mmCIF file of C-alpha atoms in Angstrom:
data_model
loop_
_atom_site.group_PDB
_atom_site.id
_atom_site.type_symbol
_atom_site.label_atom_id
_atom_site.label_comp_id
_atom_site.label_asym_id
_atom_site.label_seq_id
_atom_site.Cartn_x
_atom_site.Cartn_y
_atom_site.Cartn_z
ATOM 1 C CA GLY A 935 -1.878 -2.627 16.317
ATOM 2 C CA ALA A 936 -5.218 -1.337 15.301
ATOM 3 C CA VAL A 937 -7.220 -4.430 14.836
ATOM 4 C CA VAL A 938 -10.922 -4.358 14.808
ATOM 5 C CA SER A 939 -12.860 -7.582 14.404
ATOM 6 C CA GLN A 940 -16.566 -8.111 13.596
ATOM 7 C CA HIS A 941 -18.601 -11.136 14.372
ATOM 8 C CA PRO A 942 -20.270 -12.960 12.490
ATOM 9 C CA SER A 943 -18.501 -12.363 9.089
ATOM 10 C CA TRP A 944 -21.432 -13.527 7.328
ATOM 11 C CA VAL A 945 -25.140 -14.325 8.395
ATOM 12 C CA ILE A 946 -28.164 -15.611 6.554
ATOM 13 C CA CYS A 947 -31.546 -14.962 8.216
ATOM 14 C CA LYS A 948 -35.278 -15.230 7.428
ATOM 15 C CA SER A 949 -37.408 -11.904 6.943
ATOM 16 C CA GLY A 950 -38.522 -10.719 10.049
ATOM 17 C CA THR A 951 -35.881 -11.829 12.472
ATOM 18 C CA SER A 952 -33.133 -9.805 14.190
ATOM 19 C CA VAL A 953 -29.728 -9.973 13.710
ATOM 20 C CA LYS A 954 -26.872 -8.630 16.023
ATOM 21 C CA ILE A 955 -23.330 -7.750 14.734
ATOM 22 C CA GLU A 956 -20.627 -7.270 17.128
ATOM 23 C CA CYS A 957 -17.660 -4.956 16.456
ATOM 24 C CA ARG A 958 -14.505 -5.212 18.668
ATOM 25 C CA SER A 959 -11.299 -3.084 18.991
ATOM 26 C CA LEU A 960 -8.947 -5.715 19.986
ATOM 27 C CA ASP A 961 -5.707 -3.770 20.806
ATOM 28 C CA PHE A 962 -6.981 -0.357 21.537
ATOM 29 C CA GLN A 963 -9.727 1.562 23.301
ATOM 30 C CA ALA A 964 -12.258 3.049 21.051
ATOM 31 C CA THR A 965 -14.224 5.899 22.161
ATOM 32 C CA THR A 966 -16.122 6.283 18.911
ATOM 33 C CA MET A 967 -17.271 3.635 16.785
ATOM 34 C CA PHE A 968 -18.972 4.004 13.341
ATOM 35 C CA TRP A 969 -21.183 1.603 11.374
ATOM 36 C CA TYR A 970 -21.272 1.766 7.486
ATOM 37 C CA ARG A 971 -23.346 -0.039 4.880
ATOM 38 C CA GLN A 972 -21.863 -0.889 1.453
ATOM 39 C CA PHE A 973 -23.968 -1.844 -1.355
ATOM 40 C CA PRO A 974 -22.261 -3.792 -4.439
ATOM 41 C CA LYS A 975 -19.813 -1.418 -6.368
ATOM 42 C CA GLN A 976 -20.863 1.599 -4.263
ATOM 43 C CA SER A 977 -19.196 3.736 -1.702
ATOM 44 C CA LEU A 978 -19.315 3.221 2.039
ATOM 45 C CA MET A 979 -22.285 5.053 3.621
ATOM 46 C CA LEU A 980 -22.096 6.151 7.090
ATOM 47 C CA MET A 981 -25.118 4.851 9.119
ATOM 48 C CA ALA A 982 -24.397 6.170 12.505
ATOM 49 C CA THR A 983 -21.722 7.194 14.967
ATOM 50 C CA SER A 984 -21.651 5.737 18.405
ATOM 51 C CA ASN A 985 -19.694 7.020 21.517
ATOM 52 C CA GLU A 986 -19.149 4.750 24.464
ATOM 53 C CA GLY A 987 -21.757 5.460 27.044
ATOM 54 C CA SER A 988 -24.143 7.531 25.061
ATOM 55 C CA LYS A 989 -26.849 7.288 22.501
ATOM 56 C CA ALA A 990 -25.746 6.909 18.878
ATOM 57 C CA THR A 991 -26.004 9.546 16.354
ATOM 58 C CA TYR A 992 -27.696 8.632 13.201
ATOM 59 C CA GLU A 993 -27.299 9.815 9.675
ATOM 60 C CA GLN A 994 -30.141 11.274 7.851
ATOM 61 C CA GLY A 995 -32.479 8.525 6.466
ATOM 62 C CA VAL A 996 -31.395 5.661 8.697
ATOM 63 C CA GLU A 997 -34.092 4.355 11.058
ATOM 64 C CA LYS A 998 -33.198 4.450 14.588
ATOM 65 C CA ASP A 999 -35.806 1.851 15.662
ATOM 66 C CA LYS A 1000 -34.626 -0.610 12.866
ATOM 67 C CA PHE A 1001 -30.994 -0.268 13.242
ATOM 68 C CA LEU A 1002 -30.146 -0.440 17.099
ATOM 69 C CA ILE A 1003 -26.750 0.528 18.252
ATOM 70 C CA ASN A 1004 -25.239 -0.045 21.522
ATOM 71 C CA HIS A 1005 -21.732 1.067 22.630
ATOM 72 C CA ALA A 1006 -21.468 -0.320 25.999
ATOM 73 C CA SER A 1007 -17.620 -0.385 26.398
ATOM 74 C CA LEU A 1008 -14.639 1.014 25.064
ATOM 75 C CA THR A 1009 -14.011 -2.087 22.904
ATOM 76 C CA LEU A 1010 -17.333 -3.195 21.989
ATOM 77 C CA SER A 1011 -20.316 -1.750 19.863
ATOM 78 C CA THR A 1012 -23.131 -3.950 18.457
ATOM 79 C CA LEU A 1013 -25.424 -3.037 15.786
ATOM 80 C CA THR A 1014 -28.920 -4.914 15.819
ATOM 81 C CA VAL A 1015 -30.820 -5.013 12.519
ATOM 82 C CA THR A 1016 -34.544 -5.683 13.662
ATOM 83 C CA SER A 1017 -37.182 -7.246 11.772
ATOM 84 C CA ALA A 1018 -35.028 -7.746 8.839
ATOM 85 C CA HIS A 1019 -35.979 -7.575 5.350
ATOM 86 C CA PRO A 1020 -34.711 -8.630 2.010
ATOM 87 C CA GLU A 1021 -33.682 -4.988 1.311
ATOM 88 C CA ASP A 1022 -31.717 -5.012 4.436
ATOM 89 C CA SER A 1023 -29.358 -7.304 2.757
ATOM 90 C CA SER A 1024 -25.897 -5.660 2.524
ATOM 91 C CA PHE A 1025 -22.382 -5.560 3.675
ATOM 92 C CA TYR A 1026 -22.053 -3.981 7.146
ATOM 93 C CA ILE A 1027 -18.722 -2.742 8.168
ATOM 94 C CA CYS A 1028 -17.828 -0.989 11.628
ATOM 95 C CA SER A 1029 -14.884 1.431 12.262
ATOM 96 C CA ALA A 1030 -13.178 2.288 15.422
ATOM 97 C CA ARG A 1031 -11.254 5.558 16.459
ATOM 98 C CA GLY A 1032 -9.098 5.551 19.540
ATOM 99 C CA LEU A 1033 -9.281 7.251 22.805
ATOM 100 C CA ALA A 1034 -6.005 9.399 22.147
ATOM 101 C CA GLY A 1035 -2.640 9.536 20.732
ATOM 102 C CA ARG A 1036 -1.690 6.863 17.965
ATOM 103 C CA TYR A 1037 -5.233 5.582 17.058
ATOM 104 C CA SER A 1038 -7.138 8.859 17.465
ATOM 105 C CA ASP A 1039 -7.106 10.562 14.157
ATOM 106 C CA THR A 1040 -7.942 7.453 11.934
ATOM 107 C CA GLN A 1041 -10.509 5.187 11.776
ATOM 108 C CA TYR A 1042 -9.656 1.419 11.706
ATOM 109 C CA PHE A 1043 -11.990 -0.908 9.958
ATOM 110 C CA GLY A 1044 -13.369 -4.378 10.667
ATOM 111 C CA PRO A 1045 -13.609 -7.046 8.045
ATOM 112 C CA GLY A 1046 -17.234 -6.440 7.524
ATOM 113 C CA THR A 1047 -20.383 -8.462 8.025
ATOM 114 C CA ARG A 1048 -22.253 -9.860 5.045
ATOM 115 C CA LEU A 1049 -25.909 -9.912 5.838
ATOM 116 C CA THR A 1050 -28.406 -11.796 3.662
ATOM 117 C CA VAL A 1051 -32.144 -11.727 4.573
ATOM 118 C CA LEU A 1052 -34.281 -14.266 2.622
ATOM 119 C CA ASP B 278 -24.686 16.076 -2.709
ATOM 120 C CA GLN B 279 -21.456 13.956 -3.224
ATOM 121 C CA GLN B 280 -18.897 15.920 -1.178
ATOM 122 C CA VAL B 281 -16.202 13.650 -2.085
ATOM 123 C CA LYS B 282 -15.858 12.534 -5.748
ATOM 124 C CA GLN B 283 -13.556 10.244 -7.424
ATOM 125 C CA ASN B 284 -14.531 10.592 -11.045
ATOM 126 C CA SER B 285 -12.538 7.752 -12.411
ATOM 127 C CA PRO B 286 -14.240 4.377 -11.556
ATOM 128 C CA SER B 287 -11.236 2.345 -12.645
ATOM 129 C CA LEU B 288 -7.642 2.712 -13.713
ATOM 130 C CA SER B 289 -5.366 0.138 -15.393
ATOM 131 C CA VAL B 290 -1.656 0.515 -15.265
ATOM 132 C CA GLN B 291 1.350 -1.721 -15.947
ATOM 133 C CA GLU B 292 3.457 -3.289 -13.247
ATOM 134 C CA GLY B 293 6.355 -0.813 -12.303
ATOM 135 C CA ARG B 294 4.917 2.207 -13.437
ATOM 136 C CA ILE B 295 2.976 5.008 -11.847
ATOM 137 C CA SER B 296 -0.564 4.870 -10.563
ATOM 138 C CA ILE B 297 -2.181 8.072 -9.740
ATOM 139 C CA LEU B 298 -5.599 8.141 -8.348
ATOM 140 C CA ASN B 299 -7.486 11.386 -7.873
ATOM 141 C CA CYS B 300 -10.054 12.738 -5.651
ATOM 142 C CA ASP B 301 -12.035 15.997 -5.479
ATOM 143 C CA TYR B 302 -13.919 17.540 -2.612
ATOM 144 C CA THR B 303 -16.397 20.495 -2.413
ATOM 145 C CA ASN B 304 -16.419 21.225 1.445
ATOM 146 C CA SER B 305 -13.813 23.710 2.574
ATOM 147 C CA MET B 306 -14.373 22.545 6.320
ATOM 148 C CA PHE B 307 -12.542 19.334 5.355
ATOM 149 C CA ASP B 308 -9.081 19.496 6.972
ATOM 150 C CA TYR B 309 -8.074 15.979 7.190
ATOM 151 C CA PHE B 310 -7.951 13.405 4.065
ATOM 152 C CA LEU B 311 -7.384 9.747 4.129
ATOM 153 C CA TRP B 312 -6.928 6.810 1.556
ATOM 154 C CA TYR B 313 -8.030 3.525 2.125
ATOM 155 C CA LYS B 314 -7.522 0.237 0.117
ATOM 156 C CA LYS B 315 -10.278 -2.364 -0.045
ATOM 157 C CA TYR B 316 -10.455 -5.910 -1.262
ATOM 158 C CA PRO B 317 -13.901 -7.557 -1.869
ATOM 159 C CA ALA B 318 -15.875 -8.571 0.806
ATOM 160 C CA GLU B 319 -13.164 -7.038 3.331
ATOM 161 C CA GLY B 320 -13.167 -3.769 5.386
ATOM 162 C CA PRO B 321 -10.959 -0.969 4.064
ATOM 163 C CA THR B 322 -7.347 -0.792 5.122
ATOM 164 C CA PHE B 323 -5.869 2.585 5.930
ATOM 165 C CA LEU B 324 -3.159 3.582 3.614
ATOM 166 C CA ILE B 325 -2.022 7.135 4.076
ATOM 167 C CA SER B 326 -3.527 10.351 5.226
ATOM 168 C CA ILE B 327 -2.747 14.188 5.209
ATOM 169 C CA SER B 328 -3.631 17.055 7.020
ATOM 170 C CA SER B 329 -4.635 20.446 5.353
ATOM 171 C CA ILE B 330 -1.591 22.098 6.840
ATOM 172 C CA LYS B 331 0.624 19.997 4.318
ATOM 173 C CA ASP B 332 0.635 19.701 0.699
ATOM 174 C CA LYS B 333 2.444 16.281 0.616
ATOM 175 C CA ASN B 334 2.832 13.123 2.770
ATOM 176 C CA GLU B 335 4.990 10.140 1.539
ATOM 177 C CA ASP B 336 5.189 6.659 3.075
ATOM 178 C CA GLY B 337 7.185 4.207 1.130
ATOM 179 C CA ARG B 338 5.717 3.551 -2.355
ATOM 180 C CA PHE B 339 2.667 5.876 -1.471
ATOM 181 C CA THR B 340 2.727 9.636 -1.805
ATOM 182 C CA VAL B 341 -0.542 11.863 -1.269
ATOM 183 C CA PHE B 342 -0.713 15.403 -2.675
ATOM 184 C CA LEU B 343 -3.042 17.900 -1.392
ATOM 185 C CA ASN B 344 -4.094 20.949 -3.410
ATOM 186 C CA LYS B 345 -6.329 23.152 -1.251
ATOM 187 C CA SER B 346 -7.089 25.720 -3.589
ATOM 188 C CA ALA B 347 -8.331 23.149 -6.120
ATOM 189 C CA LYS B 348 -9.971 21.112 -3.617
ATOM 190 C CA HIS B 349 -8.022 18.159 -4.859
ATOM 191 C CA LEU B 350 -5.932 15.448 -3.788
ATOM 192 C CA SER B 351 -4.199 12.660 -5.667
ATOM 193 C CA LEU B 352 -2.519 9.322 -4.348
ATOM 194 C CA HIS B 353 0.623 8.229 -6.319
ATOM 195 C CA ILE B 354 1.748 4.763 -6.090
ATOM 196 C CA VAL B 355 5.223 3.983 -7.549
ATOM 197 C CA PRO B 356 6.151 1.531 -8.651
ATOM 198 C CA SER B 357 2.953 -0.110 -8.982
ATOM 199 C CA GLN B 358 2.749 -3.840 -8.171
ATOM 200 C CA PRO B 359 0.086 -6.542 -8.991
ATOM 201 C CA GLY B 360 -0.629 -6.921 -5.333
ATOM 202 C CA ASP B 361 -1.982 -3.183 -5.383
ATOM 203 C CA SER B 362 -4.904 -4.184 -7.453
ATOM 204 C CA ALA B 363 -7.891 -3.218 -5.332
ATOM 205 C CA VAL B 364 -10.512 -0.637 -4.778
ATOM 206 C CA TYR B 365 -9.269 2.859 -3.362
ATOM 207 C CA PHE B 366 -11.256 5.086 -1.528
ATOM 208 C CA CYS B 367 -10.584 8.726 -0.779
ATOM 209 C CA ALA B 368 -12.116 10.053 2.592
ATOM 210 C CA ALA B 369 -12.328 13.359 4.030
ATOM 211 C CA SER B 370 -13.006 14.731 7.576
ATOM 212 C CA ALA B 371 -13.509 18.064 9.335
ATOM 213 C CA LEU B 372 -11.451 17.248 12.633
ATOM 214 C CA GLY B 373 -11.165 21.193 13.331
ATOM 215 C CA SER B 374 -15.008 21.619 13.823
ATOM 216 C CA SER B 375 -17.455 19.769 16.013
ATOM 217 C CA ASN B 376 -15.221 16.805 15.739
ATOM 218 C CA THR B 377 -17.145 13.691 15.407
ATOM 219 C CA GLY B 378 -14.386 12.230 13.252
ATOM 220 C CA LYS B 379 -17.191 11.423 10.559
ATOM 221 C CA LEU B 380 -15.671 10.195 7.435
ATOM 222 C CA ILE B 381 -17.004 11.078 4.022
ATOM 223 C CA PHE B 382 -15.963 8.641 1.359
ATOM 224 C CA GLY B 383 -15.647 8.810 -2.272
ATOM 225 C CA GLN B 384 -17.100 6.384 -4.641
ATOM 226 C CA GLY B 385 -13.831 4.534 -5.083
ATOM 227 C CA THR B 386 -11.495 3.867 -7.964
ATOM 228 C CA THR B 387 -10.753 0.231 -8.810
ATOM 229 C CA LEU B 388 -7.138 -0.089 -9.803
ATOM 230 C CA GLN B 389 -5.751 -3.190 -11.788
ATOM 231 C CA VAL B 390 -2.069 -3.522 -12.094
ATOM 232 C CA LYS B 391 -1.011 -5.737 -15.014
ATOM 233 C CA PRO B 392 1.920 -7.864 -14.659
#
């Protein structure tokens, strides 16, 4: 149980284009999903918290207009990196927390998406 | 301000021996702590957690100890196996206050278990 998938697992794009990353909870309903970013040999930095049906809450320093988050259902959240630049190249990881009960007090992570912007 | 700190970037132990990974935190509002294991280019995998009402939680080879007065927790792995080699992240959350479930992660400790 508690499987979270991400798609794509890696993506290479040209500077100036937009990239969408999907995060799905496969076997549980996730009221809250989180988006993290990890630079090489560094910790996971929380970018934003999204709750189903409402606007995401962004961490300080994260540009809302650049990193668009949509949490349209209890099993899907998307992160769109708009007008990507080389400095946006990173490993993006999502996590999901369940509605109640078994999956409600722990975040379960997806496998991550490696974004490379040329 | 690093609220969760893992001061040892790396640890090397012999197979069969005990691995002890340490974590310190500064925010007294944290009441739930977790350990995650991570391989390169993969997402973290949940290992074990502990609530602040406990001082110990055990699951198989993994035991987490919490010392609230010292704001310190540790993960013990015994016996260590080569497959345990990975990066271990400590994370903390303040579940009891404006519960967003937000996790604050430490910097990670790379564990190498030598055969």
